[in-house]
Amino acid sequence: MTRRRWIADTWTEDSATLTGTQAAHLARVLRVRVGQEFDIVANGVARRGVVESADAECVRFRLLEAIASEAALPLTCLLSVFKFDRYEWAIEKLTELGVATILPVLAQRTEKHLAQAAVARVERWRRIAREATQQARRTDVPEIADPVRLENITAPTLGTLQLLLSEVEEERTLWSALSSQNAPAAQIAIGPIGGWTDAELQWFERNQWLPVSLGPRILRAETAAIATASVLAAWLEQHRAASNNHAS
Ligand code: SAH
């Protein structure tokens, strides 16, 4: 049976609480009762939780055994900032797909007013990621970094595959790039609605990113992000399973 999953607001060794909007939702909408069971993530671990007391301000749980949980995909998504409604949708879907980190990029063609407003939006994006985490029954909330400009991004751990999704790449497809590679972790970069500038394409090249194409059709940024994350999810899982088999 799958129980609803909640991420605790506070916890001790054997108890946890949900407060604020989470408590209000549990008490008023779900009419939670003492003795009911949920999955509670506390301190990064998912455990069986039994409701000990509940009102609209605070729901308290006794924490029992840990529940097996999957680690996030070792996948980072550099997601250029674009129109917020679609951006929020992309964050929700990338969270469901298991990405570990989303890095909002202020690209040169990110519209000025969006770039200015992005900093104040991060808290909302983190809330969306947290809700999607619970809904998807993930254990770990993906990290949503503060918005950055490309030139301030630091290089990833050695061995990380870096794929630049480029609408102007004509030869190398995502598929061909992946079939000739093997890496324990990956990063993908998605451009804004106006696409990447030449200067940005050069920055990526200098920093060892591999430009890849998703085919002759131009996808909207959020479609490109989700499509690529899905393929990478399958690819990374395949490598993980293969290396586990090898180890045992
Ligand atoms: N305005 C641009 C398209 C930008 S699409 C134009 O009309 O040419 C936004 C982003 O989605 C791109 O920067 C790229 O990262 C990704 N993308 C969209 N279609 C793609 C494709 N066919 N191959 C690779 N990346 C693609």
Coordinates of C-alpha atoms and ligand atoms in Angstrom, one line a residue:
M1 CA 0.0 0.0 0.0
T2 CA 1.3 3.5 -0.7
R3 CA 0.7 6.1 2.0
R4 CA 0.6 9.8 1.4
R5 CA 4.0 11.3 1.9
W6 CA 4.8 14.5 3.9
I7 CA 8.1 16.3 4.5
A8 CA 8.3 17.2 8.2
D9 CA 8.7 20.8 9.3
T10 CA 10.4 19.8 12.6
W11 CA 11.6 16.5 14.1
T12 CA 13.4 14.8 16.9
E13 CA 14.7 11.2 16.9
D14 CA 11.3 9.5 17.2
S15 CA 8.8 12.2 16.4
A16 CA 8.0 14.8 13.8
T17 CA 5.5 17.6 13.2
L18 CA 3.8 19.3 10.3
T19 CA 2.9 22.9 10.9
G20 CA 1.6 25.9 8.9
T21 CA -0.2 25.2 5.7
Q22 CA 0.6 21.5 5.8
A23 CA -1.1 21.1 9.2
A24 CA -4.1 23.1 8.1
H25 CA -4.5 21.0 5.0
L26 CA -4.2 17.7 6.9
A27 CA -6.6 18.9 9.6
R28 CA -9.2 20.7 7.5
V29 CA -9.2 19.1 4.1
L30 CA -8.0 15.5 4.8
R31 CA -9.6 15.4 8.3
V32 CA -6.7 13.5 9.7
R33 CA -7.3 11.4 12.8
V34 CA -5.1 10.1 15.6
G35 CA -3.7 6.6 14.7
Q36 CA -3.7 7.3 10.9
E37 CA -0.5 6.4 9.1
F38 CA 1.6 8.4 6.6
D39 CA 5.1 8.4 5.2
I40 CA 7.0 11.1 6.9
V41 CA 10.3 12.4 5.6
A42 CA 12.4 13.7 8.5
N43 CA 16.1 14.6 8.4
G44 CA 16.2 13.2 4.8
V45 CA 14.9 9.7 5.7
A46 CA 11.4 8.4 4.9
R47 CA 9.7 6.6 7.9
R48 CA 6.3 5.2 8.8
G49 CA 4.6 7.9 10.9
V50 CA 1.5 7.5 13.1
V51 CA -0.6 10.5 14.0
E52 CA -0.4 11.2 17.8
S53 CA -2.2 14.5 17.9
A54 CA -3.7 16.8 15.3
D55 CA -5.2 20.3 15.0
A56 CA -5.0 22.9 12.3
E57 CA -1.8 24.4 13.7
C58 CA 0.2 21.2 14.3
V59 CA 0.1 17.5 13.5
R60 CA 2.4 15.4 15.5
F61 CA 3.7 11.9 14.4
R62 CA 5.4 9.1 16.2
L63 CA 8.1 7.8 13.8
L64 CA 8.5 4.1 13.2
E65 CA 10.7 2.1 10.8
A66 CA 12.5 3.5 7.8
I67 CA 11.0 2.9 4.4
A68 CA 13.2 2.0 1.4
S69 CA 13.7 5.0 -0.8
E70 CA 15.4 5.8 -4.0
A71 CA 18.2 8.3 -4.3
A72 CA 17.7 11.3 -6.7
L73 CA 19.0 10.9 -10.2
P74 CA 22.5 12.3 -10.5
L75 CA 21.2 14.9 -12.9
T76 CA 21.5 18.7 -12.8
C77 CA 19.4 20.8 -15.1
L78 CA 20.6 24.3 -16.1
L79 CA 17.2 25.8 -16.9
S80 CA 17.2 29.2 -18.5
V81 CA 14.6 31.4 -17.0
F82 CA 11.5 31.8 -19.2
K83 CA 7.8 32.7 -18.8
F84 CA 7.0 31.9 -15.1
D85 CA 3.8 29.8 -15.7
R86 CA 5.7 27.4 -17.9
Y87 CA 8.8 27.6 -15.8
E88 CA 6.9 26.5 -12.7
W89 CA 5.4 23.6 -14.7
A90 CA 8.9 22.6 -15.8
I91 CA 10.1 22.6 -12.2
E92 CA 7.2 20.4 -11.1
K93 CA 7.8 17.9 -13.9
L94 CA 11.6 17.8 -13.5
T95 CA 11.0 17.0 -9.8
E96 CA 8.7 14.2 -10.6
L97 CA 11.3 12.8 -13.0
G98 CA 13.9 12.7 -10.2
V99 CA 16.4 15.4 -11.0
A100 CA 18.7 16.3 -8.2
T101 CA 19.4 20.0 -8.9
I102 CA 17.8 22.8 -10.9
L103 CA 20.0 25.8 -11.6
P104 CA 17.9 28.8 -12.9
V105 CA 20.1 30.5 -15.6
L106 CA 19.7 34.2 -16.5
A107 CA 20.5 33.7 -20.1
Q108 CA 21.3 36.6 -22.5
R109 CA 17.9 36.2 -24.1
T110 CA 16.0 35.7 -20.9
E111 CA 13.6 38.7 -21.0
K112 CA 14.8 41.5 -18.8
H113 CA 11.7 41.8 -16.5
L114 CA 11.8 38.0 -15.9
A115 CA 15.5 38.1 -15.0
Q116 CA 14.8 40.9 -12.5
A117 CA 11.9 39.1 -11.0
A118 CA 13.6 35.7 -10.8
V119 CA 15.4 36.3 -7.6
A120 CA 12.2 37.0 -5.7
R121 CA 10.6 33.9 -7.3
V122 CA 13.0 31.3 -6.0
E123 CA 11.2 30.7 -2.8
R124 CA 8.0 30.0 -4.7
W125 CA 10.0 27.6 -7.0
R126 CA 11.3 25.8 -3.9
R127 CA 7.8 25.4 -2.6
I128 CA 6.7 23.9 -5.9
A129 CA 9.6 21.5 -5.8
R130 CA 8.7 20.5 -2.3
E131 CA 5.1 19.9 -3.1
A132 CA 6.0 17.9 -6.2
T133 CA 8.4 15.8 -4.1
Q134 CA 5.7 14.8 -1.8
Q135 CA 3.3 14.1 -4.6
A136 CA 5.9 12.0 -6.4
R137 CA 6.8 10.2 -3.2
R138 CA 10.4 11.3 -3.5
T139 CA 12.5 11.4 -0.3
D140 CA 14.7 14.3 -1.2
V141 CA 13.6 17.7 -2.4
P142 CA 15.6 18.8 -5.4
E143 CA 17.8 21.7 -4.8
I144 CA 16.7 24.9 -6.6
A145 CA 19.7 27.2 -6.7
D146 CA 19.6 31.0 -6.7
P147 CA 19.4 32.3 -10.3
V148 CA 22.9 32.7 -11.9
R149 CA 24.5 34.0 -15.0
L150 CA 26.3 31.5 -17.1
E151 CA 29.8 32.9 -16.5
N152 CA 29.4 32.4 -12.7
I153 CA 28.7 28.7 -13.0
T154 CA 31.4 26.5 -11.6
A155 CA 32.6 23.3 -13.2
P156 CA 31.0 20.1 -12.1
T157 CA 32.7 17.0 -10.5
L158 CA 35.1 15.4 -12.9
G159 CA 33.4 12.7 -15.1
T160 CA 30.1 14.4 -15.3
L161 CA 28.6 14.4 -18.8
Q162 CA 27.6 17.9 -19.9
L163 CA 25.0 18.1 -22.6
L164 CA 24.1 21.4 -24.2
L165 CA 20.6 21.3 -25.8
S166 CA 21.2 23.4 -28.9
E167 CA 18.6 24.2 -31.5
V168 CA 21.4 25.0 -34.0
E169 CA 23.3 21.7 -33.7
E170 CA 22.8 19.8 -36.9
E171 CA 24.9 16.7 -36.6
R172 CA 25.1 15.3 -33.1
T173 CA 21.8 13.9 -31.7
L174 CA 21.2 13.3 -28.0
W175 CA 20.9 9.6 -28.8
S176 CA 24.2 9.4 -30.6
A177 CA 26.0 11.3 -27.8
L178 CA 24.6 9.0 -25.2
S179 CA 25.4 5.8 -27.0
S180 CA 29.1 6.6 -27.1
Q181 CA 29.3 7.7 -23.5
N182 CA 29.4 6.3 -20.0
A183 CA 29.2 8.6 -17.0
P184 CA 27.9 8.4 -13.4
A185 CA 26.2 11.8 -13.5
A186 CA 25.1 14.3 -16.1
Q187 CA 24.2 18.0 -16.5
I188 CA 21.8 19.3 -19.2
A189 CA 21.4 23.0 -20.3
I190 CA 18.2 24.3 -21.8
G191 CA 18.1 27.7 -23.5
P192 CA 15.5 30.4 -23.1
I193 CA 12.6 31.0 -25.5
G194 CA 14.8 33.1 -27.8
G195 CA 17.5 30.4 -27.8
W196 CA 21.2 30.7 -27.0
T197 CA 23.4 33.5 -28.3
D198 CA 26.6 32.9 -30.1
A199 CA 28.6 34.1 -27.1
E200 CA 26.8 31.6 -24.9
L201 CA 27.4 28.8 -27.3
Q202 CA 31.1 29.7 -27.2
W203 CA 31.1 29.7 -23.4
F204 CA 29.7 26.2 -23.4
E205 CA 32.3 25.0 -25.9
R206 CA 35.1 26.5 -23.8
N207 CA 33.8 24.6 -20.8
Q208 CA 33.6 21.2 -22.5
W209 CA 29.8 21.0 -23.0
L210 CA 28.7 18.7 -25.8
P211 CA 26.1 20.4 -28.1
V212 CA 23.3 18.0 -29.0
S213 CA 20.1 18.1 -31.0
L214 CA 16.7 16.7 -30.3
G215 CA 15.9 16.6 -34.0
P216 CA 14.7 19.0 -36.6
R217 CA 11.7 20.3 -34.7
I218 CA 12.0 23.3 -32.4
L219 CA 10.6 22.5 -29.1
R220 CA 9.5 24.9 -26.4
A221 CA 12.1 25.2 -23.7
E222 CA 9.9 23.3 -21.1
T223 CA 9.3 20.5 -23.6
A224 CA 13.0 20.2 -24.4
A225 CA 13.8 20.1 -20.7
I226 CA 11.3 17.3 -19.9
A227 CA 12.0 15.3 -22.9
T228 CA 15.8 15.4 -22.2
A229 CA 15.4 14.6 -18.5
S230 CA 13.3 11.6 -19.4
V231 CA 15.9 10.2 -21.7
L232 CA 18.7 10.9 -19.2
A233 CA 16.7 9.3 -16.5
A234 CA 16.5 6.0 -18.5
W235 CA 20.1 6.3 -19.4
L236 CA 21.4 6.9 -15.9
E237 CA 19.2 4.2 -14.4
Q238 CA 20.6 1.8 -17.0
H239 CA 24.2 2.6 -16.0
R240 CA 23.4 2.4 -12.3
A241 CA 21.8 -1.1 -12.7
A242 CA 24.7 -2.2 -14.9
S243 CA 27.3 -1.1 -12.3
N244 CA 25.4 -2.7 -9.4
N245 CA 25.3 -6.0 -11.3
H246 CA 29.0 -5.7 -11.9
A247 CA 29.6 -5.1 -8.2
S248 CA 27.7 -8.1 -6.9
Ligands
SAH1 N1 13.8 30.7 -30.5 C1 14.6 29.6 -30.9 C2 14.3 28.3 -30.2 C3 14.6 28.2 -28.7 S1 13.9 26.8 -28.0 C4 14.4 29.4 -32.4 O1 13.3 29.6 -32.9 O2 15.4 28.9 -33.0 C5 14.5 26.9 -26.4 C6 15.5 25.9 -26.0 O3 15.0 24.6 -26.1 C7 16.7 25.9 -26.9 O4 17.7 26.9 -26.5 C8 17.3 24.5 -26.6 O5 18.0 24.4 -25.4 C9 16.0 23.7 -26.5 N2 15.6 23.1 -27.8 C10 14.4 23.3 -28.5 N3 14.4 22.6 -29.6 C11 15.5 21.8 -29.6 C12 16.0 20.9 -30.5 N4 15.4 20.5 -31.6 N5 17.3 20.4 -30.2 C13 18.0 20.7 -29.2 N6 17.5 21.6 -28.3 C14 16.3 22.2 -28.5

